[in-house]
Amino acid sequence: MPQQIDTYARNISDEKQHSVIDGSSAGTDKRYKALHHDYGDPNPLRKLAGAIKDHTLHHLDEYLEKSEKALTDRGVHVHYASTDEDARQAILSILREHGVTQLTKSKSMAAEEIHLNPFLIENGIDCLESDLGEFIIQLDGDEPSHIVKPIIHKNRRGIAETFLREGIAADYNDDPETITRRARVHLRGKYMTAEAGITGANFVCSDTGRLVLVTNEGNSRFGMAPNKLHIALVGIEKIIPKERDLSVFLNLLGRSATGQQLTVYTEFINGPKSANQADGPEHMHVVFIDNGRTDVLASNCREILRCIRCSACQNVCPVYRQASGHAYRSTYGGPIGAVLSPILFGSRFPELADLPKASSLCGACNEVCPVDIPISDLLLRLRDKAKREEIPSEGAIPMSPFATLATSPSLWRTAMTMSKAMNHLPIQVAPIKPLQDWLGQRTLPESHGGDFRKWLKERRR
Amino acid sequence: MIVSDERPVGKRVMLMGTCLCDAFYDEAAKATVEVLEYLGVTVEFPENQTCCGQPAFNSGDWNASRKVARHTADVFAGDLPVIVPSGSCAAMNFHGNLLQFEEAPEEKINSLARRTWEVMDFIRHGLGVKTWPGTFAEPTRIAFHRSCHSRGSNSGEAILELLGSIGNAEIVPFGQGEQCCGFGGTFSVTFPHISGRMGTLKMDHILDAKPDILTSGDMSCLMHLTGLARAQGRPVRHCHAIEILRDTLPVKS
């Protein structure tokens, strides 16, 4: 039995797959050009970034306290949410306190993780995604399939149809610039009537309490400028020790994510608007969310918390390219998701334990990771965890007979010599499912079992 | 991937033949012996060797793979360099094993890790051979598939340098060289569709470059790629890189 992700990939439409392959291959090429053009060998920088993140994670309690103090000093209200439900309730009660009925939201993986959008809408709050990709996802009732390019699985024809269907456009036009202009006209109106803006954060500097947001569309600025309330939902692992560390992370993030030296907008948020500022939110809240992160920190896969959500590992991953992000059945797809999802959503581990198997362990993800996460090692540790917890795995080949054979040298030698018999057997029709799965597309080379040993013996005679 | 900086070098080595050469690719193992002996190296072959244990390790059955790893470490005990004609099995020795024994390290496992060399890396960086004294009779286009398990090690560069120095050899680049062939051991069984698609894409790129020979430091990748290609009616001449070293040497008179 092929594993779930393989079956998903088999059934994906050609159109969707081409979109994913084209988008992710382009991402990998742009990353390579930008990073290697400017740094030659980016490895020392990646290792430094990983070390800074590691240090922060080792002292997360201290940096969290520091951040809280620095934020509070700036007039920001700080909240802590242990679970997704805590975070949703915290945000809802802030919004209710301020009588908000309409808001805009910029792209945030943490918000995706806690399914904030549908929750707020259920609670009567009109919540509009202002990132173009997320806006289209919202119109289609779809799920993002990529961290940076949520609609990587779509093409412009489908989007033009959506705009026509939803009344964003009066006629069908699939020219990307026209699509963007139409979205812009629609969104600008919404910004002006919104009463609050929700964002994530890419970094929180614990020394200054400044929040850093990177975007390419400027939508989070628009989301904050006209209204009175800004809420930032921030994973606790987003903290960095000092503002100067941004020189490492910002240089890596844009290049790794989209091949840009810097994203178009890098916003430094100093807290609520000061007395001498003309506009900006008067009230600012930061909701730090744990939602499984401390469990990950306590696990043997804690390195995954270094992740700065650049998507380079998704772009380069050959399995992701074939299967798309949706195959991973959680907020995070690709290599990062294969590690993070099963342990972040701990109670879902048995259900998601197949994700770490969706890798040939090629290690391409390790090479591109801007924070030097040894992703394939983590995939292996999770495979071991699944086996130890005796979670059933579709199509898995039992390995104890192999171990017996491989620790019995004379049995091994006999088996090798015997394997030559396969050359005369119709193995193409042997009723062994794994063999058939393999031979379905391939031929097996002729067995030369034991020939080398025999040759060597004769040579040494 | 961590390769020890203090790997032993010497003119006496142990050969880890790999299960794949034991079963299918005897020529690669023979060429390893012949090339090493040509370079004045004495090759020991411990008879009780079997497999590095990678199939069980990659499947997540670390109880099974640790048993096999301990057996292998016993078979290759001592202080001689352990030479492997496979980047993948070599990486199992010097990387995978350390991972699966990280909670309770064992000295014999660490010792095997410290002494393991992929053969082309050994020739280039252990023995210091910079150019290969071989020549093809005819101009020959070589497509070199850089196997993933040589990522982060010196093997890929070693193979390129050595093959590139052979007379009449031309290394032909092909598209998306950094992408995996899709074999991945048991991955190719449990993810047959994705594995097949990855391999087919790889073969498309390779065949576009019109090589005379497809080579690699890992027969496992080649078994998968050429198995696909044959089934698709587009067979390609292929062999382990060490066979190219052997086969281009001047014929002894």
XYZ file of C-alpha atoms in Angstrom:
714
model
C 0.000 0.000 0.000
C 1.462 3.340 -0.962
C 1.416 5.938 1.809
C -1.277 8.632 1.913
C 0.902 11.402 0.512
C 1.876 9.210 -2.440
C -1.763 8.498 -3.194
C -2.538 12.212 -2.918
C 0.231 12.993 -5.396
C -1.030 10.339 -7.791
C -4.487 11.910 -7.845
C -3.516 15.563 -8.076
C -4.582 17.337 -11.276
C -1.902 18.062 -13.855
C -2.799 21.737 -13.725
C -2.296 21.969 -9.971
C 0.912 20.016 -10.140
C 2.389 22.195 -12.862
C 1.602 25.286 -10.808
C 3.344 23.832 -7.764
C 6.384 22.579 -9.681
C 6.811 25.841 -11.615
C 6.346 28.025 -8.555
C 8.645 26.077 -6.300
C 11.383 25.558 -8.909
C 11.359 29.293 -9.632
C 11.624 29.950 -5.895
C 14.642 27.675 -5.596
C 16.391 29.326 -8.555
C 15.769 32.856 -7.267
C 16.983 31.935 -3.804
C 20.156 30.446 -5.171
C 20.932 33.479 -7.326
C 20.250 36.051 -4.628
C 22.058 34.295 -1.818
C 25.095 33.081 -3.702
C 25.470 36.289 -5.683
C 25.763 38.326 -2.504
C 27.466 35.896 -0.177
C 29.372 33.395 -2.296
C 29.282 30.854 0.455
C 26.213 31.539 2.592
C 26.928 28.639 4.940
C 28.698 30.626 7.678
C 25.757 33.038 7.738
C 23.248 30.177 7.926
C 25.186 28.623 10.769
C 25.373 31.924 12.638
C 21.633 32.403 12.260
C 21.042 28.876 13.537
C 23.310 29.494 16.507
C 21.521 32.731 17.441
C 18.163 30.971 17.277
C 19.491 28.037 19.272
C 20.823 30.353 21.942
C 17.475 32.129 22.135
C 15.578 28.855 22.438
C 17.885 27.689 25.226
C 17.094 30.871 27.150
C 13.574 31.366 25.919
C 12.153 31.984 29.387
C 14.541 34.891 29.945
C 14.017 36.390 26.516
C 10.278 36.075 26.816
C 10.359 38.011 30.095
C 12.648 40.640 28.588
C 10.377 40.990 25.589
C 7.320 41.366 27.775
C 8.997 44.101 29.779
C 10.257 45.952 26.716
C 6.859 45.729 25.028
C 5.032 46.857 28.154
C 7.404 49.805 28.474
C 6.342 50.825 24.997
C 2.709 50.746 26.021
C 1.878 47.390 24.458
C -0.474 45.007 26.266
C 1.058 41.539 26.411
C -1.003 38.344 26.624
C 0.016 34.725 26.822
C -1.947 31.884 25.239
C -1.065 28.281 26.001
C -3.375 26.727 23.459
C -5.026 27.631 20.184
C -8.330 28.055 22.014
C -6.712 30.417 24.545
C -5.336 32.516 21.702
C -8.649 32.693 19.876
C -10.476 33.689 23.058
C -7.843 36.278 23.971
C -8.138 37.903 20.565
C -11.921 37.766 20.587
C -12.158 39.402 24.004
C -9.772 42.215 22.968
C -11.876 42.804 19.875
C -15.124 42.781 21.883
C -13.651 45.188 24.443
C -13.064 47.614 21.601
C -16.423 46.910 19.969
C -14.794 45.762 16.737
C -17.090 44.273 14.102
C -14.836 44.571 11.075
C -11.099 44.057 10.678
C -8.359 43.312 8.196
C -5.738 40.697 8.730
C -2.334 40.394 7.132
C -0.776 37.029 6.460
C 0.207 35.083 9.564
C 1.076 31.410 9.796
C 0.273 31.476 13.515
C -3.249 32.660 12.661
C -3.547 29.873 10.098
C -2.386 27.442 12.731
C -5.186 28.377 15.143
C -7.799 28.798 12.372
C -8.452 32.324 13.536
C -10.368 33.485 10.488
C -13.294 31.072 10.580
C -13.496 31.484 14.360
C -13.836 35.267 14.186
C -16.349 35.059 11.373
C -18.411 32.552 13.387
C -18.360 35.086 16.181
C -19.810 37.786 14.012
C -16.638 39.645 13.160
C -16.052 40.481 9.529
C -12.455 39.396 9.024
C -10.831 40.145 5.699
C -7.524 38.695 4.546
C -5.501 41.507 3.007
C -2.569 39.535 1.599
C -3.459 38.972 -2.053
C -2.841 35.251 -1.909
C -4.703 34.784 1.347
C -7.528 36.989 0.011
C -7.943 34.608 -2.931
C -7.798 31.607 -0.586
C -10.547 33.226 1.486
C -12.715 33.872 -1.572
C -12.338 30.256 -2.680
C -12.818 28.750 0.772
C -9.505 27.030 0.087
C -6.473 26.296 2.290
C -3.000 27.792 1.770
C -0.531 25.247 0.393
C 2.739 27.129 0.844
C 4.163 29.322 3.601
C 5.118 32.297 1.470
C 3.005 31.759 -1.631
C -0.271 30.438 -0.230
C -1.776 30.097 -3.715
C 1.217 28.445 -5.339
C -1.191 25.663 -6.391
C -3.424 28.023 -8.371
C -3.019 29.712 -11.726
C -4.224 33.075 -13.006
C -7.104 31.578 -14.972
C -8.644 30.110 -11.856
C -8.140 33.384 -9.992
C -9.756 35.406 -12.779
C -12.765 33.091 -12.576
C -12.948 33.535 -8.809
C -12.903 37.329 -9.138
C -15.687 37.205 -11.678
C -17.753 34.800 -9.582
C -17.317 36.829 -6.390
C -18.071 40.155 -8.025
C -14.596 41.549 -7.428
C -14.400 42.029 -11.194
C -17.115 42.827 -13.710
C -15.539 40.726 -16.450
C -13.054 37.867 -16.881
C -9.461 39.043 -17.133
C -6.508 36.832 -16.239
C -3.754 39.382 -16.722
C -1.846 39.283 -13.392
C -1.521 43.058 -13.186
C -5.227 43.535 -13.800
C -6.033 40.940 -11.157
C -3.812 42.757 -8.661
C -5.293 46.163 -9.481
C -8.795 44.839 -9.021
C -7.912 43.292 -5.669
C -6.313 46.571 -4.660
C -9.416 48.611 -5.406
C -11.547 46.160 -3.445
C -9.176 45.965 -0.463
C -8.539 49.719 -0.176
C -12.195 50.320 0.505
C -12.173 47.685 3.215
C -9.102 49.130 4.949
C -10.888 52.438 5.430
C -13.890 50.924 7.181
C -11.991 48.358 9.299
C -11.766 49.002 13.025
C -8.794 46.797 13.803
C -5.806 45.149 12.159
C -4.440 41.718 13.026
C -0.913 40.767 12.040
C 1.667 38.181 12.918
C 5.297 39.110 13.469
C 8.473 37.860 11.880
C 10.661 38.927 14.768
C 10.292 40.403 18.227
C 13.461 42.090 19.497
C 13.679 41.390 23.192
C 16.057 44.288 23.887
C 13.853 47.008 22.425
C 10.428 45.442 22.272
C 10.095 46.303 18.611
C 8.106 44.037 16.343
C 9.380 43.431 12.841
C 7.074 42.540 9.991
C 8.172 41.790 6.459
C 5.729 41.911 3.570
C 5.789 42.548 -0.129
C 2.394 44.135 -0.511
C 2.372 46.709 2.255
C -0.949 45.323 3.341
C -0.108 45.212 7.030
C 0.743 48.926 6.948
C -2.606 49.644 5.401
C -4.211 47.440 7.993
C -2.739 49.508 10.800
C -2.739 53.035 9.474
C -6.435 53.905 9.526
C -7.697 52.102 12.608
C -7.417 52.272 16.363
C -6.387 48.760 17.344
C -3.524 46.494 16.352
C -3.288 42.905 17.573
C -0.203 40.850 16.793
C -0.349 37.087 17.219
C 3.195 35.856 17.756
C 4.658 32.388 18.270
C 6.981 32.434 21.273
C 9.847 31.240 19.070
C 9.796 34.486 17.070
C 11.849 36.288 19.695
C 15.424 37.279 18.931
C 17.799 38.614 21.587
C 18.816 41.911 20.073
C 17.755 44.219 17.323
C 21.234 43.954 15.788
C 20.565 40.231 15.155
C 18.182 41.402 12.460
C 21.215 42.087 10.292
C 21.630 38.330 10.067
C 17.991 37.310 9.824
C 16.676 39.960 7.448
C 19.543 39.309 5.056
C 18.707 35.618 5.028
C 14.922 35.749 5.103
C 14.179 37.707 1.929
C 16.839 35.921 -0.078
C 15.784 32.466 1.109
C 12.075 33.108 0.715
C 11.696 34.954 -2.565
C 15.206 35.708 -3.767
C 14.890 39.346 -2.693
C 17.675 41.115 -0.843
C 14.967 42.589 1.333
C 11.240 42.313 1.037
C 9.514 45.420 -0.284
C 8.348 46.442 3.176
C 10.213 45.889 6.419
C 8.186 47.435 9.208
C 9.500 48.214 12.639
C 6.627 48.636 15.025
C 7.398 50.714 18.046
C 4.143 50.186 19.888
C 0.925 52.178 19.792
C 0.911 55.587 18.177
C 2.689 58.258 20.144
C 1.286 61.698 20.879
C 3.142 63.351 18.020
C 2.154 60.767 15.367
C -0.646 61.718 13.013
C -2.152 58.244 12.753
C -1.694 54.599 13.658
C -3.374 52.364 16.226
C -3.864 53.880 19.662
C -4.003 50.444 21.234
C -1.635 47.599 20.613
C -1.793 44.052 21.935
C 0.697 41.236 21.486
C -0.582 37.707 22.036
C 2.299 35.287 22.536
C 1.191 31.802 21.633
C 2.682 28.526 22.803
C 0.279 26.009 21.195
C 2.622 23.045 21.480
C 5.886 24.957 21.104
C 7.141 24.182 24.607
C 6.438 20.489 23.920
C 8.560 20.772 20.786
C 11.235 22.523 22.843
C 11.254 19.582 25.241
C 11.481 17.032 22.408
C 14.513 15.794 20.472
C 13.358 17.833 17.477
C 13.638 21.261 19.120
C 15.834 22.558 16.273
C 12.692 22.952 14.194
C 11.721 25.943 16.365
C 14.558 27.894 14.739
C 12.383 28.092 11.619
C 11.767 31.607 10.272
C 9.084 30.445 7.795
C 10.977 31.237 4.598
C 9.665 28.219 2.613
C 13.034 27.488 0.978
C 12.714 23.858 2.126
C 9.286 23.575 0.536
C 10.510 25.014 -2.742
C 13.464 22.695 -3.042
C 11.733 19.529 -1.815
C 11.082 17.055 -4.637
C 8.301 15.378 -2.663
C 6.578 18.687 -1.960
C 6.827 19.535 -5.651
C 5.073 16.313 -6.612
C 2.488 16.272 -3.839
C 1.743 19.972 -3.049
C 1.335 21.419 0.437
C -2.221 20.156 0.778
C -0.981 16.576 0.871
C 0.462 17.261 4.323
C -2.977 17.734 5.897
C -1.971 20.574 8.208
C -1.023 24.253 8.216
C 2.584 23.530 7.370
C 3.486 21.455 4.308
C 6.762 20.231 2.881
C 9.805 19.353 4.986
C 9.106 21.955 7.684
C 5.566 20.629 7.997
C 6.658 17.001 7.963
C 8.648 17.728 11.117
C 6.623 20.458 12.782
C 3.032 19.351 12.275
C 3.211 15.916 13.929
C 4.868 17.305 17.072
C 3.359 20.791 17.260
C -0.134 19.364 17.176
C 0.964 16.646 19.599
C -2.376 14.926 19.978
C -2.457 14.461 16.205
C 0.878 12.605 16.164
C -0.590 9.175 15.351
C -2.615 10.675 12.523
C 0.320 12.686 11.122
C 3.096 10.172 11.823
C 3.265 9.353 8.111
C 4.438 12.880 7.226
C 8.079 12.343 8.260
C 8.178 9.328 5.937
C 7.367 11.477 2.929
C 11.010 12.089 2.147
C 13.736 10.301 0.263
C 16.028 11.888 2.896
C 17.837 13.676 0.117
C 18.801 16.512 2.430
C 18.151 19.316 -0.069
C 16.128 21.013 2.683
C 19.098 21.015 5.053
C 21.223 22.762 2.468
C 18.832 25.632 1.863
C 17.631 26.185 5.425
C 18.651 29.730 6.479
C 18.801 28.694 10.132
C 20.669 25.446 9.510
C 18.009 23.045 10.753
C 19.105 19.429 10.172
C 15.663 18.617 8.793
C 16.394 15.117 7.515
C 17.815 14.099 10.907
C 14.606 15.311 12.529
C 12.535 13.326 10.014
C 14.502 10.238 11.013
C 14.028 10.877 14.733
C 10.298 11.133 14.153
C 10.263 7.875 12.200
C 11.950 6.274 15.194
C 9.374 7.870 17.519
C 6.497 6.498 15.419
C 7.991 3.028 15.496
C 8.596 3.161 19.262
C 5.029 4.281 19.807
C 3.889 1.416 17.591
C 1.906 3.592 15.250
C 0.775 1.521 12.279
C 2.311 2.569 8.984
C 0.755 1.798 5.628
C 2.871 -0.392 3.404
C 5.814 -0.481 5.805
C 8.198 -3.351 5.200
C 8.917 -5.316 8.397
C 12.586 -4.935 9.234
C 13.256 -7.591 11.856
C 13.695 -10.395 9.272
C 16.191 -8.118 7.529
C 18.056 -7.542 10.800
C 18.201 -11.285 11.462
C 19.602 -11.921 7.997
C 22.069 -9.045 8.214
C 23.471 -10.262 11.526
C 23.863 -13.887 10.400
C 26.846 -13.858 8.030
C 26.591 -17.418 6.739
C 22.853 -17.123 6.200
C 23.526 -13.833 4.409
C 26.094 -15.397 2.085
C 23.738 -18.260 1.280
C 20.898 -15.845 0.583
C 23.121 -13.838 -1.758
C 24.076 -16.911 -3.765
C 20.476 -18.132 -3.783
C 19.269 -14.765 -5.043
C 20.620 -15.765 -8.428
C 17.655 -18.075 -8.699
C 15.566 -14.918 -9.116
C 17.075 -14.522 -12.558
C 15.176 -17.627 -13.622
C 11.951 -16.932 -11.768
C 9.065 -14.886 -13.060
C 9.432 -12.310 -10.260
C 7.364 -9.848 -12.265
C 4.350 -11.874 -11.149
C 5.524 -12.904 -7.666
C 2.743 -12.161 -5.192
C 4.874 -9.828 -3.047
C 3.189 -6.445 -2.856
C 6.241 -4.227 -2.168
C 8.146 -5.947 -4.968
C 5.251 -5.374 -7.318
C 5.019 -1.704 -6.336
C 8.660 -1.383 -7.214
C 8.620 -3.459 -10.370
C 5.466 -1.754 -11.575
C 7.656 0.955 -13.064
C 11.130 -0.509 -13.083
C 13.120 -3.530 -14.110
C 15.476 -5.115 -11.621
C 19.092 -5.728 -12.623
C 20.192 -9.323 -12.990
C 21.307 -10.900 -9.714
C 25.028 -11.445 -9.397
C 24.626 -12.670 -5.823
C 27.919 -13.822 -4.330
C 29.911 -13.229 -7.537
C 32.186 -10.625 -6.029
C 33.116 -12.813 -3.078
C 33.848 -15.720 -5.417
C 35.987 -13.501 -7.683
C 37.938 -12.174 -4.729
C 38.634 -15.660 -3.394
C 39.958 -16.808 -6.752
C 42.053 -13.655 -7.104
C 43.613 -14.205 -3.694
C 44.393 -17.871 -4.345
C 26.691 15.494 7.635
C 29.890 15.264 9.599
C 32.990 13.667 8.158
C 35.757 13.292 10.702
C 38.823 15.448 10.058
C 40.993 12.725 11.530
C 40.108 9.821 9.320
C 43.015 7.409 9.038
C 44.867 7.113 5.766
C 47.078 4.188 4.927
C 48.091 1.633 2.388
C 46.154 -1.110 4.120
C 42.367 -0.821 4.235
C 39.214 -2.818 4.830
C 36.630 -2.899 2.059
C 32.964 -2.666 2.900
C 31.523 -4.124 -0.265
C 27.882 -3.084 0.353
C 24.870 -5.354 0.018
C 24.016 -3.973 -3.385
C 27.403 -4.942 -4.827
C 27.059 -8.293 -3.061
C 23.762 -8.926 -4.793
C 23.891 -7.093 -8.119
C 26.849 -4.875 -8.793
C 29.910 -7.069 -8.360
C 31.747 -5.041 -11.006
C 31.759 -1.951 -8.791
C 33.265 -3.925 -5.913
C 35.815 -5.579 -8.191
C 36.811 -2.207 -9.626
C 37.243 -0.854 -6.104
C 39.705 -3.645 -5.306
C 41.543 -3.260 -8.604
C 41.841 0.512 -8.433
C 42.991 0.483 -4.823
C 45.548 -2.219 -5.581
C 46.727 -0.224 -8.599
C 47.395 2.588 -6.143
C 49.452 0.249 -3.984
C 46.816 -0.306 -1.337
C 46.328 -3.689 0.305
C 42.627 -4.488 0.540
C 41.172 -6.727 3.234
C 37.628 -7.998 2.855
C 36.095 -9.213 6.136
C 33.973 -12.212 5.125
C 31.289 -11.685 7.762
C 30.129 -8.333 6.460
C 26.515 -7.979 5.365
C 24.795 -4.581 5.142
C 25.205 -1.211 6.850
C 21.625 -1.406 8.176
C 20.306 1.602 6.340
C 17.003 0.049 5.166
C 15.895 -0.471 8.766
C 17.328 2.866 9.908
C 15.469 4.853 7.254
C 12.279 2.959 8.016
C 12.487 4.102 11.619
C 13.098 0.642 13.047
C 16.164 1.659 15.009
C 16.114 -1.445 17.185
C 16.674 -3.496 14.059
C 19.176 -1.089 12.505
C 21.220 -0.763 15.702
C 21.633 -4.557 15.745
C 22.948 -4.493 12.190
C 25.184 -1.498 12.921
C 26.737 -3.277 15.915
C 27.367 -6.344 13.773
C 29.018 -4.179 11.116
C 31.120 -2.349 13.715
C 32.328 -5.718 15.058
C 33.148 -7.005 11.600
C 35.198 -3.881 10.833
C 36.816 -3.574 14.281
C 40.386 -2.327 14.430
C 42.045 0.827 13.259
C 42.213 0.416 9.482
C 40.365 2.805 7.166
C 37.041 1.353 6.000
C 36.486 2.025 2.307
C 32.986 1.954 0.817
C 32.039 2.206 -2.870
C 28.838 4.039 -1.915
C 28.256 7.534 -0.575
C 25.056 6.335 0.988
C 26.459 3.397 2.987
C 29.462 5.525 3.960
C 27.134 8.233 5.268
C 25.256 5.580 7.236
C 28.531 4.725 8.965
C 29.680 8.243 9.709
C 26.374 10.030 10.135
C 23.324 7.784 10.462
C 24.934 5.595 13.076
C 25.838 8.576 15.252
C 22.217 9.693 15.095
C 20.733 6.361 16.095
C 23.260 5.954 18.921
C 23.099 9.587 20.058
C 21.360 8.798 23.332
C 23.769 5.996 24.260
C 26.952 6.273 22.194
C 29.099 3.174 21.751
C 32.827 3.394 21.127
C 32.852 0.778 18.378
C 30.192 2.714 16.484
C 32.151 5.962 16.885
C 35.306 4.195 15.767
C 33.645 2.935 12.587
C 32.335 6.454 11.933
C 35.816 7.949 12.299
C 37.391 5.427 9.922
C 34.874 5.339 7.093
C 35.668 6.777 3.658
C 33.620 6.766 0.484
C 36.103 5.307 -2.015
C 36.428 8.274 -4.407
C 36.884 10.645 -1.473
C 39.587 8.308 -0.148
C 41.434 8.261 -3.463
C 41.220 12.030 -3.935
C 41.633 13.315 -0.388
C 43.030 10.348 1.528
C 45.631 9.229 -0.991
C 45.933 12.682 -2.546
C 45.425 11.592 -6.170
C 44.615 14.783 -8.072
C 44.560 13.588 -11.656
C 43.705 10.157 -12.905
C 46.218 8.540 -15.264
C 43.475 7.101 -17.460
C 42.226 7.848 -20.972
C 39.160 6.934 -22.969
C 39.909 5.582 -26.440
C 37.186 7.880 -27.818
C 35.838 11.251 -26.626
C 33.283 10.258 -23.988
C 30.446 12.293 -22.516
C 29.867 11.477 -18.858
C 26.733 12.450 -16.948
C 27.572 12.402 -13.253
C 24.606 11.979 -10.916
C 25.636 13.528 -7.617
C 23.900 11.304 -5.120
C 22.243 13.001 -2.173
C 24.199 11.113 0.430
C 27.322 12.797 -0.808
C 25.795 16.171 0.150
C 27.880 17.784 2.811
C 30.761 15.378 2.225
C 33.732 15.656 -0.122
C 32.721 12.796 -2.394
C 30.895 14.753 -5.080
C 33.812 17.092 -5.716
C 36.266 14.185 -5.567
C 34.372 12.287 -8.266
C 34.094 15.359 -10.480
C 37.787 16.141 -10.158
C 38.945 12.587 -10.803
C 36.605 11.880 -13.710
C 37.249 15.309 -15.166
C 40.968 14.616 -15.283
C 40.602 11.510 -17.465
C 41.783 11.912 -21.038
C 38.975 12.280 -23.610
C 36.396 12.628 -20.837
C 33.835 15.384 -20.871
C 31.547 15.856 -17.871
C 28.240 17.033 -19.282
C 26.023 19.082 -16.964
C 22.274 18.516 -16.923
C 19.238 20.374 -15.565
C 18.258 20.399 -11.885
C 21.353 18.483 -10.881
C 20.657 19.199 -7.211
C 17.390 17.274 -7.266
C 17.195 13.788 -5.799
C 16.677 10.796 -8.110
C 13.810 9.602 -5.913
C 15.208 6.264 -4.842
C 15.498 6.697 -1.082
C 15.555 2.950 -0.375
C 12.246 1.901 1.154
C 10.877 5.300 0.065
C 10.734 3.930 -3.482
C 8.464 1.151 -2.240
C 6.143 3.114 0.043
C 5.991 6.185 -2.232
C 6.049 4.454 -5.627
C 4.330 7.230 -7.566
C 6.435 10.131 -6.260
C 9.611 8.075 -6.478
C 8.857 7.106 -10.069
C 8.040 10.685 -11.054
C 11.227 11.997 -9.469
C 13.294 9.371 -11.252
C 11.614 10.002 -14.582
C 12.246 13.749 -14.301
C 15.871 13.055 -13.437
C 16.253 10.718 -16.423
C 14.632 13.333 -18.704
C 17.289 15.842 -17.674
C 20.100 13.305 -17.929
C 19.106 12.043 -21.373
C 18.716 15.609 -22.648
C 22.456 15.960 -22.072
C 23.062 12.976 -24.411
C 25.690 11.226 -22.292
C 27.641 8.179 -23.409
C 27.795 6.963 -19.806
C 25.738 7.761 -16.742
C 27.719 7.386 -13.554
C 27.460 7.999 -9.837
C 29.110 7.141 -6.560
C 25.987 5.210 -5.586
C 24.729 2.156 -7.435
C 21.409 2.411 -5.581
C 20.497 5.615 -7.430
C 21.599 4.045 -10.713
C 19.620 0.857 -10.050
C 16.472 2.942 -9.624
C 17.151 5.358 -12.495
C 18.223 2.787 -15.042
C 15.488 0.392 -13.899
C 12.968 3.102 -14.728
C 14.704 4.028 -17.972
C 14.834 0.406 -19.160
C 11.163 -0.098 -18.385
C 10.457 3.087 -20.349
C 12.393 1.758 -23.335
C 15.271 4.207 -23.064
C 18.179 2.251 -21.583
C 21.418 4.075 -20.885
C 24.948 2.776 -20.392
C 25.868 3.176 -16.765
C 28.388 2.177 -14.144
C 29.919 3.209 -10.828
C 32.494 5.991 -11.090
C 35.194 3.653 -9.764
C 34.632 1.408 -12.784
C 35.457 4.353 -15.032
C 38.729 4.823 -13.174
C 39.564 1.152 -13.651
C 38.444 0.887 -17.240
C 40.391 3.899 -18.471
C 43.713 2.752 -17.017
C 46.375 1.804 -19.540
C 46.246 -1.918 -20.271
C 49.087 -3.727 -18.562
C 51.395 -5.414 -21.035
